[in-house]
Tab-separated table of C-alpha atoms and ligand atoms in Angstrom:
chain	number	residue	atom	x	y	z
I	1	MET	CA	-36.856	-173.355	-22.461
I	2	THR	CA	-33.086	-173.015	-22.567
I	3	SER	CA	-31.272	-171.341	-19.707
I	4	GLU	CA	-28.151	-170.555	-21.721
I	5	LEU	CA	-27.530	-166.828	-21.862
I	6	PRO	CA	-26.011	-165.272	-25.007
I	7	PRO	CA	-22.203	-164.994	-24.946
I	8	LEU	CA	-20.734	-162.007	-23.113
I	9	ASP	CA	-18.295	-159.641	-24.828
I	10	GLU	CA	-15.889	-157.578	-22.741
I	11	GLN	CA	-13.714	-156.281	-25.578
I	12	ILE	CA	-15.907	-154.055	-27.729
I	13	SER	CA	-15.613	-150.441	-26.574
I	14	ILE	CA	-17.968	-147.552	-27.128
I	15	ALA	CA	-15.064	-145.647	-28.715
I	16	ASP	CA	-14.682	-148.399	-31.345
I	17	LEU	CA	-18.389	-148.327	-32.071
I	18	VAL	CA	-18.401	-144.543	-32.432
I	19	SER	CA	-15.381	-144.584	-34.705
I	20	ASN	CA	-16.440	-147.398	-37.068
I	21	PRO	CA	-18.897	-150.072	-35.947
I	22	TYR	CA	-19.254	-151.773	-39.340
I	23	PRO	CA	-16.322	-154.247	-39.154
I	24	ILE	CA	-17.545	-155.196	-35.681
I	25	TYR	CA	-21.115	-155.776	-36.861
I	26	ARG	CA	-19.896	-157.825	-39.787
I	27	ARG	CA	-18.007	-160.082	-37.403
I	28	LEU	CA	-20.934	-160.343	-35.012
I	29	ARG	CA	-23.344	-161.283	-37.828
I	30	ALA	CA	-21.019	-164.133	-38.774
I	31	GLU	CA	-19.990	-165.319	-35.306
I	32	THR	CA	-22.222	-164.115	-32.474
I	33	PRO	CA	-25.417	-162.481	-33.775
I	34	VAL	CA	-26.879	-162.416	-30.252
I	35	LEU	CA	-24.277	-160.949	-27.910
I	36	ARG	CA	-24.277	-159.303	-24.493
I	37	VAL	CA	-21.920	-156.350	-24.850
I	38	LYS	CA	-20.586	-155.200	-21.508
I	39	SER	CA	-19.578	-151.667	-22.493
I	40	VAL	CA	-23.065	-150.950	-23.871
I	41	GLY	CA	-24.973	-152.865	-21.180
I	42	ARG	CA	-27.304	-154.347	-23.783
I	43	THR	CA	-27.834	-157.561	-25.720
I	44	MET	CA	-26.964	-156.686	-29.295
I	45	LEU	CA	-28.914	-158.189	-32.194
I	46	THR	CA	-27.191	-157.795	-35.540
I	47	LYS	CA	-29.170	-160.008	-37.956
I	48	ALA	CA	-32.038	-158.536	-39.996
I	49	THR	CA	-34.548	-161.254	-39.056
I	50	ASP	CA	-33.926	-160.654	-35.351
I	51	THR	CA	-34.083	-156.854	-35.432
I	52	ARG	CA	-37.323	-156.994	-37.424
I	53	TYR	CA	-38.788	-159.673	-35.141
I	54	VAL	CA	-38.134	-157.577	-32.029
I	55	LYS	CA	-39.574	-154.350	-33.451
I	56	GLU	CA	-42.664	-156.099	-34.754
I	57	ASN	CA	-43.420	-157.726	-31.381
I	58	ALA	CA	-44.086	-154.726	-29.200
I	59	GLN	CA	-45.901	-156.704	-26.507
I	60	LEU	CA	-42.848	-158.785	-25.793
I	61	PHE	CA	-40.293	-156.049	-26.510
I	62	SER	CA	-41.482	-152.759	-25.082
I	63	SER	CA	-40.322	-149.303	-26.119
I	64	ASN	CA	-40.862	-148.138	-22.560
I	65	ASP	CA	-37.409	-148.666	-21.114
I	66	PRO	CA	-37.342	-146.818	-17.779
I	67	ASN	CA	-33.596	-147.374	-17.393
I	68	THR	CA	-32.654	-144.684	-19.892
I	69	PRO	CA	-32.070	-140.973	-19.256
I	70	MET	CA	-34.514	-140.033	-22.002
I	71	ARG	CA	-37.368	-139.087	-19.699
I	72	ARG	CA	-35.057	-136.911	-17.644
I	73	ALA	CA	-33.680	-135.197	-20.762
I	74	PHE	CA	-37.091	-134.446	-22.238
I	75	ARG	CA	-38.693	-133.841	-18.827
I	76	ALA	CA	-41.495	-135.864	-20.338
I	77	HIS	CA	-42.611	-139.299	-21.426
I	78	THR	CA	-42.694	-139.073	-25.222
I	79	LEU	CA	-44.579	-141.244	-27.700
I	80	MET	CA	-41.355	-142.955	-28.700
I	81	ARG	CA	-41.229	-144.655	-25.316
I	82	LYS	CA	-44.888	-145.698	-25.184
I	83	ASP	CA	-46.659	-148.842	-26.321
I	84	GLY	CA	-50.096	-149.955	-27.468
I	85	GLU	CA	-53.112	-147.677	-27.447
I	86	GLU	CA	-51.354	-144.900	-25.547
I	87	HIS	CA	-48.689	-144.746	-28.240
I	88	ARG	CA	-51.177	-145.019	-31.095
I	89	ARG	CA	-53.307	-142.138	-29.799
I	90	GLU	CA	-50.360	-139.756	-29.556
I	91	ARG	CA	-48.901	-140.799	-32.886
I	92	MET	CA	-52.266	-140.304	-34.608
I	93	ALA	CA	-52.508	-136.808	-33.119
I	94	MET	CA	-49.467	-135.722	-35.157
I	95	ALA	CA	-50.285	-137.799	-38.234
I	96	PRO	CA	-52.200	-135.174	-40.275
I	97	ALA	CA	-48.997	-133.115	-40.614
I	98	PHE	CA	-47.259	-136.095	-42.255
I	99	GLY	CA	-50.011	-136.933	-44.771
I	100	ALA	CA	-49.080	-137.327	-48.448
I	101	LYS	CA	-51.379	-134.521	-49.605
I	102	VAL	CA	-50.108	-132.071	-46.988
I	103	ILE	CA	-46.532	-132.922	-47.897
I	104	GLN	CA	-47.262	-132.363	-51.564
I	105	GLU	CA	-49.264	-129.147	-51.215
I	106	HIS	CA	-47.580	-127.462	-48.278
I	107	TRP	CA	-44.192	-128.800	-47.385
I	108	ILE	CA	-42.684	-129.498	-50.790
I	109	PRO	CA	-43.274	-125.990	-52.182
I	110	ALA	CA	-41.841	-124.537	-48.960
I	111	TYR	CA	-38.846	-126.881	-49.110
I	112	ARG	CA	-38.130	-125.862	-52.698
I	113	GLU	CA	-37.951	-122.225	-51.640
I	114	ILE	CA	-35.679	-122.974	-48.714
I	115	ALA	CA	-33.431	-125.234	-50.773
I	116	SER	CA	-33.080	-122.581	-53.425
I	117	ALA	CA	-32.359	-119.792	-50.935
I	118	TYR	CA	-29.848	-121.885	-48.969
I	119	LEU	CA	-28.034	-122.953	-52.150
I	120	ASP	CA	-27.868	-119.290	-53.212
I	121	ARG	CA	-25.831	-118.515	-50.086
I	122	LEU	CA	-23.047	-120.978	-50.879
I	123	PRO	CA	-19.681	-119.756	-52.198
I	124	VAL	CA	-18.539	-121.078	-55.579
I	125	GLY	CA	-14.979	-122.172	-56.369
I	126	GLU	CA	-13.649	-122.334	-52.828
I	127	GLU	CA	-13.826	-125.007	-50.148
I	128	VAL	CA	-17.091	-125.034	-48.190
I	129	ASP	CA	-18.299	-127.445	-45.517
I	130	LEU	CA	-21.706	-128.562	-46.782
I	131	PHE	CA	-22.496	-130.214	-43.466
I	132	ALA	CA	-22.566	-126.891	-41.628
I	133	ALA	CA	-23.489	-124.629	-44.536
I	134	LEU	CA	-26.308	-126.671	-46.067
I	135	SER	CA	-27.277	-130.054	-44.627
I	136	ALA	CA	-27.832	-128.973	-41.046
I	137	PRO	CA	-29.694	-125.695	-41.696
I	138	TYR	CA	-31.846	-127.243	-44.459
I	139	ALA	CA	-32.881	-130.059	-42.103
I	140	ALA	CA	-33.560	-127.589	-39.291
I	141	ARG	CA	-35.674	-125.211	-41.379
I	142	GLY	CA	-37.659	-128.030	-43.006
I	143	LEU	CA	-38.475	-129.443	-39.622
I	144	ALA	CA	-39.424	-126.076	-38.128
I	145	ILE	CA	-41.980	-125.593	-40.924
I	146	LEU	CA	-43.378	-129.110	-40.607
I	147	LEU	CA	-43.728	-128.793	-36.841
I	148	GLY	CA	-45.073	-125.246	-36.801
I	149	THR	CA	-42.140	-123.898	-34.802
I	150	ASP	CA	-40.885	-121.652	-37.599
I	151	GLU	CA	-40.278	-118.735	-35.243
I	152	ALA	CA	-37.261	-120.664	-33.944
I	153	THR	CA	-34.004	-119.975	-35.782
I	154	ASP	CA	-31.999	-122.718	-37.482
I	155	GLU	CA	-29.391	-122.291	-34.783
I	156	GLU	CA	-31.975	-122.780	-32.003
I	157	MET	CA	-33.515	-125.836	-33.656
I	158	GLN	CA	-30.089	-127.447	-34.025
I	159	ARG	CA	-28.960	-126.573	-30.508
I	160	TRP	CA	-32.178	-127.855	-28.890
I	161	SER	CA	-32.012	-131.026	-30.931
I	162	GLN	CA	-28.406	-131.678	-29.955
I	163	HIS	CA	-28.995	-130.960	-26.278
I	164	LEU	CA	-32.001	-133.288	-26.161
I	165	ILE	CA	-29.970	-136.013	-27.864
I	166	ASP	CA	-26.999	-135.486	-25.544
I	167	GLY	CA	-29.303	-135.655	-22.527
I	168	ALA	CA	-31.088	-138.773	-23.784
I	169	GLY	CA	-27.708	-140.433	-24.347
I	170	ASN	CA	-26.322	-139.370	-20.970
I	171	PHE	CA	-26.123	-142.883	-19.569
I	172	GLY	CA	-23.517	-141.805	-17.036
I	173	TRP	CA	-26.115	-139.385	-15.588
I	174	ALA	CA	-23.586	-136.530	-15.475
I	175	ASP	CA	-24.972	-133.094	-14.564
I	176	ALA	CA	-23.773	-130.974	-17.495
I	177	PRO	CA	-25.852	-132.566	-20.295
I	178	PHE	CA	-28.991	-132.199	-18.189
I	179	VAL	CA	-28.199	-128.533	-17.486
I	180	ASN	CA	-28.169	-128.008	-21.256
I	181	SER	CA	-31.285	-130.082	-21.913
I	182	ASP	CA	-33.120	-128.241	-19.110
I	183	LYS	CA	-32.232	-124.908	-20.709
I	184	ALA	CA	-33.392	-126.194	-24.097
I	185	ASN	CA	-36.651	-127.401	-22.536
I	186	ASP	CA	-37.240	-123.999	-20.900
I	187	GLU	CA	-36.675	-122.213	-24.196
I	188	MET	CA	-38.890	-124.621	-26.137
I	189	ASP	CA	-41.699	-124.451	-23.550
I	190	ALA	CA	-41.667	-120.648	-23.699
I	191	LEU	CA	-41.804	-120.687	-27.481
I	192	PHE	CA	-44.554	-123.312	-27.618
I	193	ASP	CA	-46.674	-121.310	-25.140
I	194	ARG	CA	-46.535	-118.344	-27.507
I	195	LEU	CA	-47.097	-120.430	-30.628
I	196	VAL	CA	-50.159	-122.237	-29.303
I	197	GLU	CA	-52.105	-118.971	-29.240
I	198	LYS	CA	-50.896	-118.138	-32.727
I	199	HIS	CA	-51.879	-121.539	-34.123
I	200	LYS	CA	-55.290	-121.362	-32.466
I	201	ALA	CA	-55.955	-117.995	-34.079
I	202	ASP	CA	-54.525	-118.993	-37.442
I	203	PRO	CA	-54.440	-122.782	-37.970
I	204	ASN	CA	-52.184	-124.463	-40.533
I	205	PRO	CA	-51.306	-128.139	-41.258
I	206	SER	CA	-48.148	-128.154	-39.089
I	207	ALA	CA	-47.850	-130.740	-36.299
I	208	LEU	CA	-48.232	-128.241	-33.453
I	209	SER	CA	-51.207	-126.586	-35.112
I	210	VAL	CA	-53.114	-129.805	-35.886
I	211	MET	CA	-52.541	-131.053	-32.353
I	212	VAL	CA	-53.747	-127.923	-30.550
I	213	ASN	CA	-56.721	-127.480	-32.885
I	214	ALA	CA	-57.901	-131.118	-32.791
I	215	ASP	CA	-61.522	-131.793	-31.723
I	216	ASP	CA	-60.319	-134.092	-28.949
I	217	PRO	CA	-56.755	-132.932	-28.312
I	218	ILE	CA	-54.218	-134.970	-26.366
I	219	GLU	CA	-52.880	-133.385	-23.162
I	220	ARG	CA	-50.906	-130.169	-23.654
I	221	SER	CA	-47.902	-131.764	-21.903
I	222	GLN	CA	-47.908	-134.556	-24.503
I	223	ILE	CA	-48.259	-132.140	-27.389
I	224	TYR	CA	-45.114	-130.409	-26.175
I	225	ALA	CA	-43.336	-133.702	-25.435
I	226	ASN	CA	-43.955	-135.017	-28.930
I	227	ILE	CA	-42.932	-131.820	-30.687
I	228	LYS	CA	-39.728	-132.140	-28.678
I	229	ILE	CA	-39.199	-135.760	-29.730
I	230	ALA	CA	-39.627	-134.650	-33.325
I	231	ILE	CA	-37.053	-131.883	-32.783
I	232	GLY	CA	-34.691	-134.360	-31.107
I	233	GLY	CA	-35.229	-136.946	-33.817
I	234	GLY	CA	-35.971	-135.020	-36.999
I	235	ILE	CA	-32.851	-132.969	-37.740
I	236	ASN	CA	-29.889	-135.324	-37.477
I	237	GLU	CA	-31.286	-137.978	-39.799
I	238	PRO	CA	-32.043	-135.891	-42.894
I	239	ARG	CA	-28.874	-133.882	-42.236
I	240	ASP	CA	-26.716	-137.001	-42.026
I	241	ALA	CA	-28.571	-138.745	-44.847
I	242	LEU	CA	-27.876	-135.855	-47.219
I	243	CYS	CA	-24.114	-135.926	-46.650
I	244	THR	CA	-24.064	-139.733	-46.750
I	245	ILE	CA	-25.879	-139.855	-50.099
I	246	LEU	CA	-23.658	-137.120	-51.539
I	247	TYR	CA	-20.621	-139.072	-50.409
I	248	GLY	CA	-21.954	-142.240	-52.035
I	249	LEU	CA	-22.597	-140.444	-55.315
I	250	LEU	CA	-19.455	-138.304	-55.430
I	251	THR	CA	-17.186	-141.263	-54.740
I	252	ASN	CA	-18.982	-143.388	-57.357
I	253	PRO	CA	-19.047	-141.147	-60.445
I	254	ASP	CA	-20.475	-143.889	-62.694
I	255	GLN	CA	-23.483	-144.200	-60.457
I	256	LEU	CA	-23.827	-140.426	-60.210
I	257	GLU	CA	-23.891	-140.129	-63.968
I	258	GLU	CA	-26.572	-142.800	-64.244
I	259	VAL	CA	-28.640	-141.241	-61.440
I	260	ARG	CA	-28.485	-137.820	-63.098
I	261	ARG	CA	-29.369	-139.214	-66.505
I	262	ASN	CA	-32.429	-141.092	-65.220
I	263	ASP	CA	-33.423	-138.819	-62.320
I	264	ASP	CA	-32.990	-141.798	-60.015
I	265	TRP	CA	-32.742	-139.661	-56.894
I	266	LYS	CA	-35.079	-141.912	-54.961
I	267	LEU	CA	-32.754	-144.867	-55.547
I	268	ALA	CA	-29.796	-142.740	-54.472
I	269	PHE	CA	-31.664	-141.742	-51.313
I	270	GLU	CA	-32.816	-145.229	-50.357
I	271	GLU	CA	-29.365	-146.687	-50.873
I	272	GLY	CA	-27.765	-143.925	-48.802
I	273	VAL	CA	-29.908	-144.592	-45.737
I	274	ARG	CA	-29.437	-148.344	-46.161
I	275	TRP	CA	-25.674	-148.007	-46.485
I	276	VAL	CA	-25.197	-145.833	-43.392
I	277	ALA	CA	-28.444	-145.821	-41.405
I	278	PRO	CA	-28.766	-142.378	-39.767
I	279	ILE	CA	-30.341	-143.985	-36.659
I	280	GLN	CA	-28.153	-147.005	-36.182
I	281	VAL	CA	-29.606	-148.671	-33.102
I	282	SER	CA	-32.767	-148.828	-30.967
I	283	SER	CA	-33.445	-150.328	-27.551
I	284	ARG	CA	-36.349	-152.478	-26.378
I	285	LEU	CA	-37.151	-153.758	-22.882
I	286	VAL	CA	-37.869	-157.506	-22.598
I	287	MET	CA	-41.255	-158.009	-20.916
I	288	GLU	CA	-41.216	-161.809	-20.414
I	289	ASP	CA	-38.539	-164.495	-20.385
I	290	THR	CA	-38.020	-165.499	-24.000
I	291	GLU	CA	-35.544	-166.954	-26.485
I	292	ILE	CA	-33.710	-165.603	-29.521
I	293	ARG	CA	-31.658	-167.985	-31.656
I	294	GLY	CA	-31.821	-170.567	-28.883
I	295	TYR	CA	-30.462	-168.226	-26.186
I	296	HIS	CA	-32.319	-167.306	-23.018
I	297	ILE	CA	-33.331	-163.625	-23.021
I	298	PRO	CA	-34.571	-162.844	-19.513
I	299	LYS	CA	-37.417	-160.517	-18.578
I	300	GLY	CA	-35.977	-157.091	-17.700
I	301	ASP	CA	-33.046	-157.382	-20.127
I	302	THR	CA	-32.624	-154.658	-22.749
I	303	VAL	CA	-32.058	-155.789	-26.297
I	304	MET	CA	-30.496	-153.462	-28.822
I	305	THR	CA	-31.631	-153.843	-32.406
I	306	ILE	CA	-28.782	-152.773	-34.654
I	307	GLN	CA	-30.610	-151.666	-37.786
I	308	ALA	CA	-27.285	-150.396	-39.175
I	309	SER	CA	-26.162	-154.023	-39.230
I	310	ALA	CA	-29.509	-155.376	-40.469
I	311	CYS	CA	-29.167	-153.015	-43.437
I	312	ARG	CA	-25.914	-154.731	-44.426
I	313	ASP	CA	-26.960	-158.294	-43.612
I	314	GLU	CA	-25.433	-160.699	-46.153
I	315	ASP	CA	-28.693	-162.704	-46.134
I	316	LEU	CA	-30.378	-159.773	-47.868
I	317	PHE	CA	-27.686	-157.645	-49.458
I	318	GLU	CA	-24.828	-158.748	-51.638
I	319	ASP	CA	-21.778	-156.533	-51.160
I	320	GLY	CA	-23.755	-154.514	-48.612
I	321	GLU	CA	-20.647	-152.752	-47.302
I	322	ASN	CA	-20.583	-150.640	-50.465
I	323	TYR	CA	-22.855	-147.903	-51.810
I	324	ASN	CA	-24.683	-149.102	-54.907
I	325	ALA	CA	-27.768	-147.166	-55.948
I	326	TYR	CA	-28.486	-149.847	-58.547
I	327	ARG	CA	-28.464	-152.904	-56.297
I	328	PRO	CA	-31.482	-155.227	-56.678
I	329	PRO	CA	-34.539	-153.834	-54.873
I	330	GLN	CA	-34.707	-155.057	-51.285
I	331	SER	CA	-36.453	-153.495	-48.299
I	332	HIS	CA	-34.158	-152.176	-45.572
I	333	GLN	CA	-34.679	-151.250	-41.934
I	334	ALA	CA	-33.243	-147.733	-41.761
I	335	PHE	CA	-36.686	-146.351	-40.880
I	336	GLY	CA	-37.378	-149.087	-38.340
I	337	ASN	CA	-40.292	-151.525	-38.278
I	338	GLY	CA	-43.520	-152.136	-36.411
I	339	PRO	CA	-45.575	-149.557	-34.499
I	340	HIS	CA	-42.692	-147.087	-34.130
I	341	PHE	CA	-41.812	-147.058	-37.830
I	342	CYS	CA	-40.472	-143.567	-38.582
I	343	GLN	CA	-43.290	-141.091	-38.908
I	344	GLY	CA	-41.116	-138.770	-40.985
I	345	THR	CA	-40.177	-141.320	-43.675
I	346	HIS	CA	-42.079	-139.816	-46.586
I	347	VAL	CA	-41.361	-136.214	-45.788
I	348	ALA	CA	-37.623	-136.930	-45.394
I	349	ARG	CA	-37.543	-138.961	-48.604
I	350	ARG	CA	-39.254	-136.200	-50.554
I	351	ALA	CA	-37.281	-133.326	-48.986
I	352	LEU	CA	-34.058	-134.943	-50.135
I	353	ALA	CA	-34.879	-137.061	-53.196
I	354	ASP	CA	-37.418	-134.743	-54.814
I	355	VAL	CA	-36.042	-131.373	-53.755
I	356	MET	CA	-32.500	-131.041	-52.485
I	357	LEU	CA	-30.508	-133.695	-54.357
I	358	PRO	CA	-31.601	-132.795	-57.911
I	359	MET	CA	-31.303	-129.087	-57.103
I	360	ILE	CA	-27.715	-129.350	-55.854
I	361	PHE	CA	-26.546	-131.109	-59.011
I	362	GLU	CA	-28.519	-128.787	-61.262
I	363	ARG	CA	-26.931	-125.738	-59.636
I	364	PHE	CA	-23.470	-127.188	-59.209
I	365	PRO	CA	-22.913	-129.865	-61.864
I	366	ASN	CA	-19.182	-129.903	-61.091
I	367	ILE	CA	-19.437	-130.233	-57.325
I	368	ARG	CA	-16.564	-132.315	-55.962
I	369	LEU	CA	-15.228	-133.448	-52.619
I	370	THR	CA	-11.939	-131.674	-51.902
I	371	ASP	CA	-10.626	-135.006	-50.605
I	372	PRO	CA	-12.811	-137.977	-49.605
I	373	GLN	CA	-10.218	-138.829	-46.924
I	374	LYS	CA	-10.984	-135.563	-45.157
I	375	VAL	CA	-14.576	-136.610	-44.486
I	376	VAL	CA	-14.881	-137.777	-40.892
I	377	TRP	CA	-17.569	-140.350	-40.059
I	378	SER	CA	-18.727	-140.660	-36.497
I	379	GLY	CA	-21.455	-142.092	-34.302
I	380	PHE	CA	-22.831	-145.174	-32.638
I	381	GLY	CA	-26.489	-144.182	-31.986
I	382	PHE	CA	-26.714	-141.683	-34.836
I	383	ARG	CA	-24.134	-141.878	-37.621
I	384	GLY	CA	-22.997	-139.836	-40.588
I	385	PRO	CA	-20.211	-137.549	-41.784
I	386	ILE	CA	-19.528	-134.722	-39.337
I	387	ASN	CA	-17.951	-132.520	-42.021
I	388	PHE	CA	-18.312	-132.393	-45.783
I	389	PRO	CA	-15.667	-130.289	-47.534
I	390	VAL	CA	-16.521	-129.691	-51.192
I	391	ILE	CA	-15.769	-127.243	-53.972
I	392	LEU	CA	-18.839	-126.113	-55.861
I	393	GLY	CA	-18.789	-125.356	-59.533
H	1	HEM	C1	-33.534	-139.968	-43.349
H	1	HEM	C2	-34.295	-139.540	-42.389
H	1	HEM	C3	-34.820	-140.336	-41.219
H	1	HEM	C4	-34.473	-141.591	-40.761
H	1	HEM	C5	-33.467	-142.568	-41.353
H	1	HEM	C6	-35.304	-141.854	-39.586
H	1	HEM	C7	-35.267	-143.032	-38.839
H	1	HEM	C8	-36.132	-143.343	-37.806
H	1	HEM	C9	-36.151	-144.596	-37.085
H	1	HEM	C10	-35.198	-145.773	-37.309
H	1	HEM	C11	-37.163	-144.550	-36.176
H	1	HEM	C12	-37.614	-145.674	-35.232
H	1	HEM	C13	-36.951	-145.638	-33.875
H	1	HEM	C14	-37.364	-146.836	-33.036
H	1	HEM	O1	-37.844	-147.847	-33.560
H	1	HEM	O2	-37.173	-146.773	-31.805
H	1	HEM	C15	-37.779	-143.247	-36.302
H	1	HEM	C16	-38.842	-142.817	-35.548
H	1	HEM	C17	-39.397	-141.559	-35.676
H	1	HEM	N1	-39.075	-140.593	-36.594
H	1	HEM	FE1	-37.642	-140.713	-38.023
H	1	HEM	N2	-36.090	-140.771	-39.348
H	1	HEM	C18	-35.852	-139.826	-40.329
H	1	HEM	C19	-36.453	-138.587	-40.463
H	1	HEM	C20	-37.454	-138.116	-39.680
H	1	HEM	C21	-38.072	-136.811	-39.805
H	1	HEM	C22	-37.693	-135.725	-40.813
H	1	HEM	C23	-39.014	-136.724	-38.843
H	1	HEM	C24	-39.886	-135.530	-38.638
H	1	HEM	C25	-40.453	-135.177	-37.569
H	1	HEM	C26	-39.016	-137.987	-38.105
H	1	HEM	C27	-39.858	-138.300	-37.053
H	1	HEM	C28	-39.874	-139.499	-36.367
H	1	HEM	C29	-40.779	-139.763	-35.259
H	1	HEM	C30	-41.838	-138.835	-34.686
H	1	HEM	C31	-40.473	-141.073	-34.813
H	1	HEM	C32	-41.134	-141.833	-33.668
H	1	HEM	C33	-42.273	-142.630	-34.172
H	1	HEM	C34	-42.927	-143.459	-33.082
H	1	HEM	O3	-42.309	-143.683	-32.035
H	1	HEM	O4	-44.065	-143.855	-33.284
H	1	HEM	N3	-38.059	-138.808	-38.640
H	1	HEM	N4	-37.137	-142.528	-37.297
């Protein structure tokens, strides 16, 4: 086995990655696809074969990385950081809420009502920020219904989600983010305690309800932990995906016209999450000394799979830097791979492609960006526009 470590980079800064990581990833794919990046403290993998390989080999590359602040932020060990049977058991506990039939019969009708009501609130003919006025609250409400936490307001769902994310990303272990995540945890625990009784008395197919009413339920602490991971990881992605897809369509009017004519909203959706993956990176802990592309990857190292880069890999996608809803079909990695493949894939796809996207363009056929240059993109772990100024008409 080789003893040569991957090259070490001391130039790439977190600020560059947050601002626009794509030129960096493009260079890394061409020059150094396995690279230790000092500022991130991880070995970055930017090629699609490598990111897939790591995620599909959970015994060698564990999700249980104890060196992250995630456990502290959630005050719990969530399913996202577990492996093997332990992970499978907890994931299966939530699974009934994500089933195709439940989505079709329960969530889609509810999402149509929410979408319609939230579109009704928007002002016509003047500038409005769709990120704040539509994407974020629609994602929050959809998730609250799916999880069975619908007593929480949109504002609470968004705040809890953000504080959990900030805590989980608090690699400097500063106090302030944990003060916020602790407060969010206290508020969520109090709400869940109340809701458990309600769901026991009146069951429904939501995640919290199916978990507390199961014949052989998982521990209450894990039920709460996994509802929290879904809150932390189920708002940003559909929110960011919606603005990303709208940006792709509104800045490519030919494609928009074709999508509208053929109702190709699913293509528009899939291309949006490929183009700018809402969850850009994941981390895995190396369990045994191993090799990737001929480099020594030591036990205890943390590799970072950059699915944002895999989704633009030239080996799979021609002209991958651009949005093209009509590119040749090719599977992407925006929802991950292997045992931790996104549990919310189908519900997110349907909430946007079947409900929100066609409804926006039906209501506002003349919707336009006030100025594409005004849209600000941001994020290294999660990425998307952080504003979306449009005029509806
Ligand atoms: C466009 C929307 C979405 C995208 C792109 C997305 C992406 C992802 C990705 C990449 C992962 C894997 C992380 C890893 O490998 O470490 C993941 C996991 C997960 N996602 Fe999503 N997600 C989306 C929407 C949702 C929604 C709406 C939910 C609803 C609750 C959700 C729930 C989850 C859960 C529970 C996991 C963890 C699964 C496990 O560890 O077994 N996601 N998601």
